[in-house]
Coordinates of C-alpha atoms in Angstrom, one line a residue:
X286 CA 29.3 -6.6 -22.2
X287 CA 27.9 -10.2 -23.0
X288 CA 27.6 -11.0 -26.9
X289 CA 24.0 -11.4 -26.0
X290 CA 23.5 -8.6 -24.2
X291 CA 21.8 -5.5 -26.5
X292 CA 21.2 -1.8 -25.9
X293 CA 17.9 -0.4 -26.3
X294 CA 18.1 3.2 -25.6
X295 CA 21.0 2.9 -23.6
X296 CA 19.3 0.0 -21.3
X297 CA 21.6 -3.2 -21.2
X298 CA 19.1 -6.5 -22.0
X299 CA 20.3 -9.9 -21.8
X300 CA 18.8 -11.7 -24.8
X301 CA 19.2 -15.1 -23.5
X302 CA 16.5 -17.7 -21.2
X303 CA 17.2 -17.6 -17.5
X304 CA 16.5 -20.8 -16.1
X305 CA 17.8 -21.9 -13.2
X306 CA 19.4 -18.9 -11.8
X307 CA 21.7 -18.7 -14.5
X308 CA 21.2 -16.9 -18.2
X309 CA 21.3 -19.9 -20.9
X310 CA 21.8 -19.3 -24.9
X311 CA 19.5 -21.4 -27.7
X312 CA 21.3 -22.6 -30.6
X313 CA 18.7 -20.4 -32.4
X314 CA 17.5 -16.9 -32.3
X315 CA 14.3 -14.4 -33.7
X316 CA 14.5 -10.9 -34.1
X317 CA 12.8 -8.6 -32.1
X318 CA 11.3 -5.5 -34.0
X319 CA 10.2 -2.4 -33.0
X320 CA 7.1 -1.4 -34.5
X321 CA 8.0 2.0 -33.9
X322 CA 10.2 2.1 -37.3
X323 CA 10.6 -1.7 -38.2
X324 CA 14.1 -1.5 -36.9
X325 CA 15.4 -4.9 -35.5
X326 CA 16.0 -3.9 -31.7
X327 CA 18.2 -7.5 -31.4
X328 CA 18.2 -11.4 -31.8
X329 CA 16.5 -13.1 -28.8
X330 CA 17.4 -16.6 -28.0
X331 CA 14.5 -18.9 -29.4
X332 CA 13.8 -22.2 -27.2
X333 CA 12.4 -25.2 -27.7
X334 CA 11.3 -28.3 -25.9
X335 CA 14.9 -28.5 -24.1
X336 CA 14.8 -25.2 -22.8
X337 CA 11.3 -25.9 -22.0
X338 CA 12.0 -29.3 -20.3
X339 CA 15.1 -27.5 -18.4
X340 CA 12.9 -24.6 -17.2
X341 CA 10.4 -26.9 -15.8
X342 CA 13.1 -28.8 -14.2
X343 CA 14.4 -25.8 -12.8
X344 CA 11.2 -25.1 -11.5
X345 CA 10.9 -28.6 -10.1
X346 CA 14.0 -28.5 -8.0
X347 CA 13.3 -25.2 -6.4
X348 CA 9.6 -26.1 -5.7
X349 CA 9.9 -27.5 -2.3
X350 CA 12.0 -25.4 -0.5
X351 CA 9.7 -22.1 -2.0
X352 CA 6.9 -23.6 -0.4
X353 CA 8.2 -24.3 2.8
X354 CA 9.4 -20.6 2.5
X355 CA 6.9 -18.4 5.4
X356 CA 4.2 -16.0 3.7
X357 CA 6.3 -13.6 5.7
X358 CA 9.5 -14.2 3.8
X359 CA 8.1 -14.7 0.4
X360 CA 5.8 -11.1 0.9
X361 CA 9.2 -9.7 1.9
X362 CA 11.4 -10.8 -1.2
X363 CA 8.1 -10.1 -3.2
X364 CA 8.2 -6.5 -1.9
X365 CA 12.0 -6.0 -3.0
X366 CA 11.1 -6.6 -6.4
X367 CA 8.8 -3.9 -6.6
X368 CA 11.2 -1.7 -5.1
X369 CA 13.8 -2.8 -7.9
X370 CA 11.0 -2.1 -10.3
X371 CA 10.4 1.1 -8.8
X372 CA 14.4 1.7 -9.1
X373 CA 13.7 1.1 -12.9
X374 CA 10.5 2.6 -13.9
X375 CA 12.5 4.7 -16.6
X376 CA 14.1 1.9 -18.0
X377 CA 11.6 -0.6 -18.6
X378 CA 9.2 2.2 -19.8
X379 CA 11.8 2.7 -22.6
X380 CA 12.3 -0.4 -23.2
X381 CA 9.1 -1.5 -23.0
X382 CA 8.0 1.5 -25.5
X383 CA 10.7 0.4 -27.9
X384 CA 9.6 -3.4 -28.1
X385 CA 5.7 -3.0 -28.1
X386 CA 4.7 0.7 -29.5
X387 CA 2.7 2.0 -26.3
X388 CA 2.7 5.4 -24.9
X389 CA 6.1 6.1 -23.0
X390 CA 4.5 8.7 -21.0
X391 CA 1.6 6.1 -20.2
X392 CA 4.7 3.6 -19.0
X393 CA 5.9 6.1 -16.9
X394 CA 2.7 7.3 -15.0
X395 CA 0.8 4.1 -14.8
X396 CA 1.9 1.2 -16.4
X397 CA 5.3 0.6 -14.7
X398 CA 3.9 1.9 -11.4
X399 CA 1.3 -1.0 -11.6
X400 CA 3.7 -3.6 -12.2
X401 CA 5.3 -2.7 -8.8
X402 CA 1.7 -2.5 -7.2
X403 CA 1.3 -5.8 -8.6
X404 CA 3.8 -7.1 -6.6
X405 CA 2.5 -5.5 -3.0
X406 CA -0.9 -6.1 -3.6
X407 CA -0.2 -10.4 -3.5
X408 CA 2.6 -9.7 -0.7
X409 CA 0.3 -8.0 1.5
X410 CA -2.7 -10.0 0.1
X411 CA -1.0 -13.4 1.3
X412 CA -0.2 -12.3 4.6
X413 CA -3.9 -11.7 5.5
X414 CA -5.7 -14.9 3.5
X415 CA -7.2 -16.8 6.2
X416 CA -11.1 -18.2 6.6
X417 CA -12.5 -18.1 9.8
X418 CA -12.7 -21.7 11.5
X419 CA -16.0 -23.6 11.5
X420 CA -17.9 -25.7 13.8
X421 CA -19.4 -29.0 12.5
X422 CA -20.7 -31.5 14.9
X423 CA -18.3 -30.0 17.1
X424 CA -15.6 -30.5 15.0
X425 CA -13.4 -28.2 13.9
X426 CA -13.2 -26.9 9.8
X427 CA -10.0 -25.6 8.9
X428 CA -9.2 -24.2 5.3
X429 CA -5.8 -23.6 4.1
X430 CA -3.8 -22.7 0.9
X431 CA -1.2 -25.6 0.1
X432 CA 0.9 -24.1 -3.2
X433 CA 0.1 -26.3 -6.0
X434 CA 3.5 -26.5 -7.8
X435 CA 5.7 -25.1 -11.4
X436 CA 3.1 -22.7 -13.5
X437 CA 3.6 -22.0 -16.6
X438 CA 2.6 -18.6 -17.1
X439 CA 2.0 -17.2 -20.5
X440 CA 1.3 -13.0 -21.7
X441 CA 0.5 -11.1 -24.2
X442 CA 2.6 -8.4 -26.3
X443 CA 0.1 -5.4 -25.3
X444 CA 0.8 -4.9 -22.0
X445 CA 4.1 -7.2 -21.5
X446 CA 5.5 -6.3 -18.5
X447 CA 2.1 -5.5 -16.2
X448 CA 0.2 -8.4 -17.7
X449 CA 2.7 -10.8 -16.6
X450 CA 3.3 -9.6 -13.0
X451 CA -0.4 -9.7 -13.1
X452 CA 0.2 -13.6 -12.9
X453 CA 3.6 -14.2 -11.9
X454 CA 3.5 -12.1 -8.2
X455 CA 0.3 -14.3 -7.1
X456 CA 2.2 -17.6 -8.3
X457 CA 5.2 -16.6 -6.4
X458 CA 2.8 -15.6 -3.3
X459 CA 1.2 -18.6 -3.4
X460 CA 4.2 -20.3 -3.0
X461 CA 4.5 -21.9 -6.7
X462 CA 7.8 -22.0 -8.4
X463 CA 7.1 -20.0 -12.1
X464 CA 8.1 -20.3 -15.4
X465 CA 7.0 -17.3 -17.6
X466 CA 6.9 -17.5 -21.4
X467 CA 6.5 -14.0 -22.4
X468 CA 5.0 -12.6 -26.2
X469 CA 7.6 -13.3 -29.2
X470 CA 7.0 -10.0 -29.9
X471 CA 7.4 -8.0 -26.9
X472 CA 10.5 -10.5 -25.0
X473 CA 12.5 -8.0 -23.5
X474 CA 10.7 -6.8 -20.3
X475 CA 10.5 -10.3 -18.7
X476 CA 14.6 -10.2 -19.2
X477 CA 14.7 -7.5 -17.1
X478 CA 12.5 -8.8 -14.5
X479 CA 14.4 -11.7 -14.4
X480 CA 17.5 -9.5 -12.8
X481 CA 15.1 -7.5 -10.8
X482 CA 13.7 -10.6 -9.6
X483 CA 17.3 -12.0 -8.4
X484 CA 19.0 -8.9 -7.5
X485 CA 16.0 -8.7 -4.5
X486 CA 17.2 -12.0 -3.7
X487 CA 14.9 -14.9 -5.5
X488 CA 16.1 -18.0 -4.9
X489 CA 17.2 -19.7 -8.4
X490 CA 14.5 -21.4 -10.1
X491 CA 12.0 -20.1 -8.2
X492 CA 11.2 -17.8 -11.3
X493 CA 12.3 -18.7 -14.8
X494 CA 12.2 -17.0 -18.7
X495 CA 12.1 -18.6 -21.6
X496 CA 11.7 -17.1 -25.1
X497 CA 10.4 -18.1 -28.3
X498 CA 7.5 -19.3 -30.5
X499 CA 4.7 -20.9 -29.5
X500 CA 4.5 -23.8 -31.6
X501 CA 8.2 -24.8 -30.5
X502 CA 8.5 -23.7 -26.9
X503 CA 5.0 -23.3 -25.5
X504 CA 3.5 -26.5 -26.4
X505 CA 6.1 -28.4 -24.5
X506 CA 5.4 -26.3 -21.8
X507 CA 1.7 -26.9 -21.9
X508 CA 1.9 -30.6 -21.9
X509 CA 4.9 -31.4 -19.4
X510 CA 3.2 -33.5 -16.7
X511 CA 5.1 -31.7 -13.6
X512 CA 3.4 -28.5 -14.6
X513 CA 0.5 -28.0 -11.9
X514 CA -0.8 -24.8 -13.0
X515 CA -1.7 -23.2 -16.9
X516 CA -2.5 -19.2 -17.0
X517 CA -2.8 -17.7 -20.7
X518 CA -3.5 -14.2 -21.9
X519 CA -4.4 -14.3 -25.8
X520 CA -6.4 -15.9 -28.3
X521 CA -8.9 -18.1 -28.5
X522 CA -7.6 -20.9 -31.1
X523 CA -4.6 -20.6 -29.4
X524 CA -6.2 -21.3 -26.0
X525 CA -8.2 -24.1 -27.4
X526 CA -4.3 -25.9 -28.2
X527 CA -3.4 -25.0 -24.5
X528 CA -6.4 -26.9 -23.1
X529 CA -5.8 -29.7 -25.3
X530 CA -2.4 -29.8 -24.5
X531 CA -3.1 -29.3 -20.7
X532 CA -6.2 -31.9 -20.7
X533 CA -4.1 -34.7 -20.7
X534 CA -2.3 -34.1 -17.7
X535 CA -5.5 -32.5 -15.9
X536 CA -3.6 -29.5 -15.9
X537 CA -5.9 -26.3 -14.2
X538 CA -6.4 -23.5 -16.6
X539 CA -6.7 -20.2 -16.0
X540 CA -7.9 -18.3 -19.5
X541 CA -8.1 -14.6 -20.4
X542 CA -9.1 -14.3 -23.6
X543 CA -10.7 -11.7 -26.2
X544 CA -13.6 -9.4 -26.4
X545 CA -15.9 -7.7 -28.6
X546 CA -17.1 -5.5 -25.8
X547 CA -19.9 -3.1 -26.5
X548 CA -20.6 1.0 -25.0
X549 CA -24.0 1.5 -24.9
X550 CA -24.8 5.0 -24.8
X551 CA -28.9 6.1 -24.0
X552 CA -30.3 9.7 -25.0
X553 CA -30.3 10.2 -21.2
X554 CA -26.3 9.9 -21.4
X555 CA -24.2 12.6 -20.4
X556 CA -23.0 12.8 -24.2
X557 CA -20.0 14.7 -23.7
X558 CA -19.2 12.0 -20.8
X559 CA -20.2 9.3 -23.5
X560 CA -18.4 10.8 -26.1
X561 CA -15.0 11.2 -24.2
X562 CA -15.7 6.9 -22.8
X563 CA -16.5 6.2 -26.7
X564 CA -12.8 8.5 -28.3
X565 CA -10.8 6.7 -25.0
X566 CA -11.6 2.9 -26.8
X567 CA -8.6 4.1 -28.7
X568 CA -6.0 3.7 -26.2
X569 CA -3.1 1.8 -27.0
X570 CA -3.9 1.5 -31.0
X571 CA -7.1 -0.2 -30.0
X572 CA -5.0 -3.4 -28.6
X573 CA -6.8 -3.2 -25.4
X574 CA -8.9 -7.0 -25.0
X575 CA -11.6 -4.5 -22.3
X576 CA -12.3 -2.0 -25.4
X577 CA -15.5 -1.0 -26.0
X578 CA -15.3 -1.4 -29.8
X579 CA -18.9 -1.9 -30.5
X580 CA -20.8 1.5 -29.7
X581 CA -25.1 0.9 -29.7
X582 CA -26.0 4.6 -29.2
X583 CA -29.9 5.2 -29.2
X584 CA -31.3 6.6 -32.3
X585 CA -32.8 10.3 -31.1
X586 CA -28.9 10.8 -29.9
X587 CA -27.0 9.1 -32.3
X588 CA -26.5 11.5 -35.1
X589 CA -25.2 14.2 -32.3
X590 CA -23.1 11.7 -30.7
X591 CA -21.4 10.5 -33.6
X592 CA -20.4 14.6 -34.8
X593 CA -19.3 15.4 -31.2
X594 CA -17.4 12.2 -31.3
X595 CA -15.8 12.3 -35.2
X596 CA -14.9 16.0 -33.4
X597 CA -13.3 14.9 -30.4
X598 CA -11.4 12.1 -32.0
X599 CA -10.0 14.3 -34.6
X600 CA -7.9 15.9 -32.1
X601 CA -5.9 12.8 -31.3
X602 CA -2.5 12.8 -32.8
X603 CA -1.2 9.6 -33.9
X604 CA 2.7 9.0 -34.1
X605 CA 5.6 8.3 -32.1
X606 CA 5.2 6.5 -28.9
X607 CA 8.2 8.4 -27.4
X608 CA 6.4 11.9 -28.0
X609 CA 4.7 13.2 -25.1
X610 CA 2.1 14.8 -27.5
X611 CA 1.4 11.4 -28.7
X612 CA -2.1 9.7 -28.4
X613 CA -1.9 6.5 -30.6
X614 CA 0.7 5.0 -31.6
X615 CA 2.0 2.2 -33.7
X616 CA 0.4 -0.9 -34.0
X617 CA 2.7 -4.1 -33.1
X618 CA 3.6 -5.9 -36.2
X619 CA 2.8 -5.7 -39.8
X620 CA 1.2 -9.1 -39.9
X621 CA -1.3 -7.6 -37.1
X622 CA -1.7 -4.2 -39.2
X623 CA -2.4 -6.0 -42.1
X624 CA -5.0 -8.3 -40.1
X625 CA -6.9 -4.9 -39.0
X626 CA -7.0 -3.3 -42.6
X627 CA -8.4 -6.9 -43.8
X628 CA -11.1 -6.7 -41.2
X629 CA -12.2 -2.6 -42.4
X630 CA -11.4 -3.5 -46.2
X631 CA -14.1 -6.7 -45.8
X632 CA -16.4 -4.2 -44.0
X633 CA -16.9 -1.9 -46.6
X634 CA -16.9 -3.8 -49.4
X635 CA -20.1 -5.6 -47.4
X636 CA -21.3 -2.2 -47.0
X637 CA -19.7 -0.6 -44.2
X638 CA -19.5 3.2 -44.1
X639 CA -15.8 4.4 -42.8
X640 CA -16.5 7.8 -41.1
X641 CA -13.4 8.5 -40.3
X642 CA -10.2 6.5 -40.7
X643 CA -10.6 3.1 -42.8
X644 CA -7.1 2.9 -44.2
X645 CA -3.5 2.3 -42.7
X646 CA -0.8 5.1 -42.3
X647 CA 3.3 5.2 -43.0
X648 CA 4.5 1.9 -41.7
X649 CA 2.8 -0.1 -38.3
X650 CA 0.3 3.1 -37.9
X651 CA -3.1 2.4 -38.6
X652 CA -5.7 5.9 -39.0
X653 CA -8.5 5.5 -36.0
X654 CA -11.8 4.3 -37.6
X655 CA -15.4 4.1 -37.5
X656 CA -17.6 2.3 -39.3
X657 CA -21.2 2.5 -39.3
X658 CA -24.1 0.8 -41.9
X659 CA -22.8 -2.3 -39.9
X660 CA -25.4 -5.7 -39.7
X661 CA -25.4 -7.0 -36.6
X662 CA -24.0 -11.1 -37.8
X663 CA -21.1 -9.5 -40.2
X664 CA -17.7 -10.2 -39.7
X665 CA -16.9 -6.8 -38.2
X666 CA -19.3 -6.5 -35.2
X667 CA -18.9 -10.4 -34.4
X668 CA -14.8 -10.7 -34.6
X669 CA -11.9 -8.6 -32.5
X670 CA -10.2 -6.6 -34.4
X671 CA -7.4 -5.4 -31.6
X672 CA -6.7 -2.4 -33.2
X673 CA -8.4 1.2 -33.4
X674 CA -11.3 -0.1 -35.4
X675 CA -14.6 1.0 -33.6
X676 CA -18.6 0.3 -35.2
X677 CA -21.2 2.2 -34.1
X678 CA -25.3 0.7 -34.3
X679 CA -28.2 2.6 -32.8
X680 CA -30.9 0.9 -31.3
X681 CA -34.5 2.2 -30.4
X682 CA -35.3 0.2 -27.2
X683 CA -33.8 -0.5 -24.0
X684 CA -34.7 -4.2 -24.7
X685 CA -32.9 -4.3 -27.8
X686 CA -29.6 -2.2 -26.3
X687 CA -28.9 -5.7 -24.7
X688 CA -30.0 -8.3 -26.9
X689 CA -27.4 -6.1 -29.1
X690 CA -25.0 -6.1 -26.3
X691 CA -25.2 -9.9 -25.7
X692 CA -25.3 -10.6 -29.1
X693 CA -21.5 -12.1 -29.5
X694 CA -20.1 -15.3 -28.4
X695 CA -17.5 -13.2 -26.4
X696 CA -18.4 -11.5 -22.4
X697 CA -15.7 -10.1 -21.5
X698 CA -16.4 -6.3 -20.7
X699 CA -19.5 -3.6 -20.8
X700 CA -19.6 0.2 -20.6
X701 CA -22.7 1.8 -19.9
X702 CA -23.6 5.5 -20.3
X703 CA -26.9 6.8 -18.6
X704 CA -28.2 9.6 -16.3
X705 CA -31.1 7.1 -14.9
X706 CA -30.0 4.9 -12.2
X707 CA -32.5 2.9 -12.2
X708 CA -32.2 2.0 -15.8
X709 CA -28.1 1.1 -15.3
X710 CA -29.3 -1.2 -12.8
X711 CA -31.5 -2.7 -14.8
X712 CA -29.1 -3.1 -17.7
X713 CA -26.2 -4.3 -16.0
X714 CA -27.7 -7.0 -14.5
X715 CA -28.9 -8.6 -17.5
X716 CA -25.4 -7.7 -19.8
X717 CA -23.2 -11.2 -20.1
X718 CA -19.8 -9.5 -19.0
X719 CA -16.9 -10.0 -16.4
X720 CA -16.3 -6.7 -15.8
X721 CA -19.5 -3.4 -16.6
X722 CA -18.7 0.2 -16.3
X723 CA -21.4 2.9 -15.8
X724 CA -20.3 6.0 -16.8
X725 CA -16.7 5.5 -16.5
X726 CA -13.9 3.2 -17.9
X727 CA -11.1 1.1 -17.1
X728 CA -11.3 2.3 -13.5
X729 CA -9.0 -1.3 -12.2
X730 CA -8.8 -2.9 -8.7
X731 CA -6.4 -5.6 -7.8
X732 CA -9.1 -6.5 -5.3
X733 CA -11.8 -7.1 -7.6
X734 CA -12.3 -10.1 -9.8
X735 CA -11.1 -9.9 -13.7
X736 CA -11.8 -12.5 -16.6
X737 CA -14.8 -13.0 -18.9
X738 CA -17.6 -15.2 -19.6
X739 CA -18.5 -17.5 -23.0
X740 CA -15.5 -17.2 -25.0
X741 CA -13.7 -14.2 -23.5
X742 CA -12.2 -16.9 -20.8
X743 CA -11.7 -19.7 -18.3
X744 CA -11.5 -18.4 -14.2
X745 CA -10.8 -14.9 -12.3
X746 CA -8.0 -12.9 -11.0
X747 CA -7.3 -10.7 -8.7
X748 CA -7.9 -10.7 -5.2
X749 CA -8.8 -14.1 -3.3
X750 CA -9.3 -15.5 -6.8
X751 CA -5.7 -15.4 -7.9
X752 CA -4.7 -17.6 -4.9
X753 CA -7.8 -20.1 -4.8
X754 CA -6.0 -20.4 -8.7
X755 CA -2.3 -20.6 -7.7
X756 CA -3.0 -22.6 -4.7
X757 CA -4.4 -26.3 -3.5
X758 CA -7.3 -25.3 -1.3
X759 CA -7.3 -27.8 1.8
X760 CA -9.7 -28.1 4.4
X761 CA -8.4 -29.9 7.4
X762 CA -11.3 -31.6 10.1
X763 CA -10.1 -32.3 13.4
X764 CA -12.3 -34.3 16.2
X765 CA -11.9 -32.5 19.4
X766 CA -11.8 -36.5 20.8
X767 CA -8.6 -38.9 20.6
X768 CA -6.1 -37.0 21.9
X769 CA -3.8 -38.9 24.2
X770 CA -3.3 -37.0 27.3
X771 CA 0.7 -35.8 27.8
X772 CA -0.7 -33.6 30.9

C-alpha cells in the first residue's frame, strides 16, 4: 500500500490529486476530520496554483479527442461508471459517512444509488438531445451541441459524492474534459471516483481531482483563461470571488447557492401531513440548501401545530451516523457548529424563544431547534443557518403568507401545505422560488430544472438545461441553393 494511500473502515483512499491519468503528491497536506468523533481520518495532499495549472492542462490535452468521441461511446463509458459505482455502493457510503457525518443508512438506500443514476440519466439523456429542423425562407435551421471545453467543477461538503456527479456526468456527456475540485472537508469520495472513473475506461485527463483550499487552489482555477465552463455549489461571498475571478476571462457560470426557504402551512393543511414536511427540515443536521427552515403557519392552527410538531420531533434520536436508529447526526466541523450556536445565541438574546433545542450537544452535535418570538428583518429569519435551526411565524392572511414568503433576498425553494387547490395554485404562482412543493418534499427529478432565483443562484440543471450549460449551442443555416451538381 501507497504511503498516501489511508484506510477508512477498511476502504483503501488515495490521498493524492489525480491529474492526468496518473495520482500526483503536493508538497503540502490538510487533515481530513471526521465530525463523527474529531478523529483525523488522514492527511490529503493540498494544491495550489501548479496543481491547478497542471489539471487544467491535463484537461486541455485531452479535450479534443473527448469531443470527437461519439455520444454513443461517451454514454457507454459513462454507463460503466455507474456500474463501478454500483459495485461500491458500500464503500463510498462508509466512506462517505466517515468524512461528512450523514446518515449511512441514507448512503446506502438513496444517496449512492443517485450518484449512479446520475450517471445514466446524462448517458441516455445525450443520446436523445436533438431539436427538430426548421424551415426559414426555405432554408433549413439546424441546432446542435458543440462541447464547450475544460470545466472546473466545484461541490459542497453536504452531499459530496451525489452533488458532484450532479455536475461532472453532464460535463462529461457533453463532451467537456472536467476538473473537479471537491469540499476541503469532505475530499475523499471524489478520490474514489477518480478510480471508478478509470477502471470503466476514461481516457486520462478527461476527468481530473484536485484537493485543497479555496483561496490557494480554487482561485487559480477560476481565473485560468483555457477554462470554458464555472459550476459552484456553496456560498454566496464565495460565489461573488468566482465571478470576479471568472469575469475576466468571460468565463460562463453556473451558480447554486443558499436558501432561506420558507413552509407555509394554512389551517386547511393536513396538519399531521404538515407537521411530518415541517420535523423532515431536519434531515442531514439541517445542512440541506432546499430546507424549509422558515415555517409561517396560520394563527387559528399554529398553537396545535407547533405541540404536534415539538411531539413529533422529540422522537428523533440524534447520534452516530453509522447507527441505523439514527436520525441526525453530527454537524461537519466545529467552526460550522460554532457558526449555528452564534446564529440561536444572537436570536434569543434579541428575543427569540428556543422551544426546543437552542444549545449544542457532546462534540459536532447540535440539539434540533425552534425558535419562535422571531421579527421578520432579524438576523435569524433573513440569514442560512445550514444546520437544524428552524423559526416558526404565523401569519393571519393569505396575502401576508407570501409577502412573508418572499420576504428574503434568497429564492431558492418553497413548501406549501393546503387542502384547497385552488388556493396552492394561487400561492405558488406568486412565491419567488426555483423549486415549490405542495404537500410533499424533496420529491427530485433529473428531468426537471434545479437552481434558484435572487441570491439563491446563477442558471439550471438537470435535464436539457445541464447541456445547453455544458455545451456551445450552434445553429447551422443551409440554402437549399449552390450546390454543385456531382450527379
Amino acid at each position: 500500500m501507497s504511503e498516501h494511500t489511508i484506510t477508512v473502515a477498511g476502504v483503501a483512499v488515495d490521498t493524492r490529486h489525480w491529474i492526468g491519468g496518473e495520482r500526483v503528491a503536493s508538497a503540502q497536506t490538510f487533515p481530513d476530520v471526521s465530525p463523527i468523533d474529531g478523529s483525523t481520518i488522514g492527511e490529503i495532499s493540498r494544491g495550489t496554483g501548479m496543481e491547478a495549472a497542471a489539471a487544467v492542462a491535463a484537461a486541455k490535452a485531452a479535450f479534443p479527442a473527448w469531443a470527437a468521441t461519439s455520444r454513443a461511446e461517451r454514454a457507454r463509458i459513462l454507463h460503466a461508471i455507474a456500474d463501478g459505482v454500483e459495485k461500491r455502493i458500500e464503500e463510498l457510503s462508509i466512506v462517505e459517512t466517515t468524512d461528512n457525518g450523514a446518515l449511512l443508512r441514507s448512503h446506502r438506500r438513496g444517496v449512492m444509488p443517485r450518484v449512479a443514476h446520475n450517471f445514466r440519466f446524462f448517458a441516455d439523456g445525450l443520446l436523445k438531445l436533438e431539436h427538430e429542423d426548421f424551415e426559414t425562407r426555405g432554408h433549413t435551421n439546424h441546432v446542435s451541441w458543440d462541447p464547450a471545453g475544460p470545466s472546473v467543477l466545484i461541490t459542497p461538503w453536504n452531499a459530496p459524492l451525489m452533488l458532484a456527479t450532479w455536475k461532472v456526468a453532464p460535463a462529461l456527456a457533453a463532451g467537456n474534459t472536467v476538473i473537479l475540485k471537491p469540499a476541503e472537508w469532505t475530499p475523499l469520495t471524489a478520490s474514489l471516483l477518480a478510480d471508478i472513473a478509470a477502471e470503466a475506461g476514461l481516457p486520462a485527463g478527461v476527468l481530473n481531482v484536485v484537493q485543497g483550499y479555496g483561496s490557494e487552489i480554487g482561485d487559480a482555477l477560476t481565473s485560468h483563461p483555457d477554462v470554458r465552463r464555472i459550476s459552484f455549489t456553496g456560498s454566496v461571498p464565495t460565489a461573488k470571488r468566482i465571478a470576479e475571478s471568472a469575469a475576466a476571462n468571460l468565463t460562463p457560470l453556473s451558480l447554486e447557492l443558499g436558501g432561506k426557504s420558507p413552509l407555509l402551512v394554512f389551517a386547511d393543511a393536513d396538519l399531521d401531513l404538515a407537521v411530518d414536511l415541517a420535523v423532515e427540515q431536519y434531515d442531514n443536521a439541517g445542512q440541506v440548501c432546499l430546507a424549509a427552515t422558515r415555517f409561517l403557519v396560520e394563527e387559528s392552527v399554529a398553537e396545535e401545530f407547533t405541540r404536534r410538531f415539538v411531539e413529533k420531533a422529540g422522537q428523533l434520536t440524534q447520534g452516530d451516523p453509522r447507527g441505523e436508529a439514527t436520525d441526525i447526526g453530527p454537524n461537519i466541523h466545529p467552526l460550522q457548529l460554532e457558526k449555528i450556536d452564534g446564529f440561536v445565541q444572537r436570536a434569543v438574546a434579541a428575543g427569540a424563544r428556543a422551544v426546543i433545542g437552542g444549545h449544542g450537544k457532546d462534540g459536532q452535535y447540535y440539539a434540533p431547534t425552534l425558535l419562535t418570538a422571531v421579527a421578520q428583518d432579524s438576523e435569524i429569519v433573513q440569514e442560512e443557518v445550514f444546520g437544524p435551526v428552524l423559526t416558526l411565524q404565523t401569519f393571519a392572511t393569505e396575502d401576508e403568507a407570501v409577502r412573508l414568503a418572499n420576504d428574503t433576498r434568497f429564492g431558492l425553494a418553497a413548501t406549501l401545505a393546503t387542502g384547497d387547490p385552488e388556493r396552492a395554485e394561487r400561492v405558488t404562482a406568486q412565491l419567488v422560488a426555483g423549486t415549490v412543493w405542495t404537500n410533499c418534499f424533496f420529491v427530485r427529478d433529473l428531468q426537471a430544472p434545479f437552481g434558484g432565483s435572487r441570491h439563491s443562484g446563477v442558471g439550471r440543471e438537470g435535464g436539457t438545461w445541464s447541456f445547453d450549460f455544458y455545451c456551445d449551442l450552434k445553429n447551422t443555416v443551409t440554402s437549399p441553393n449552390g450546390w454543385n451538381n456531382h450527379g
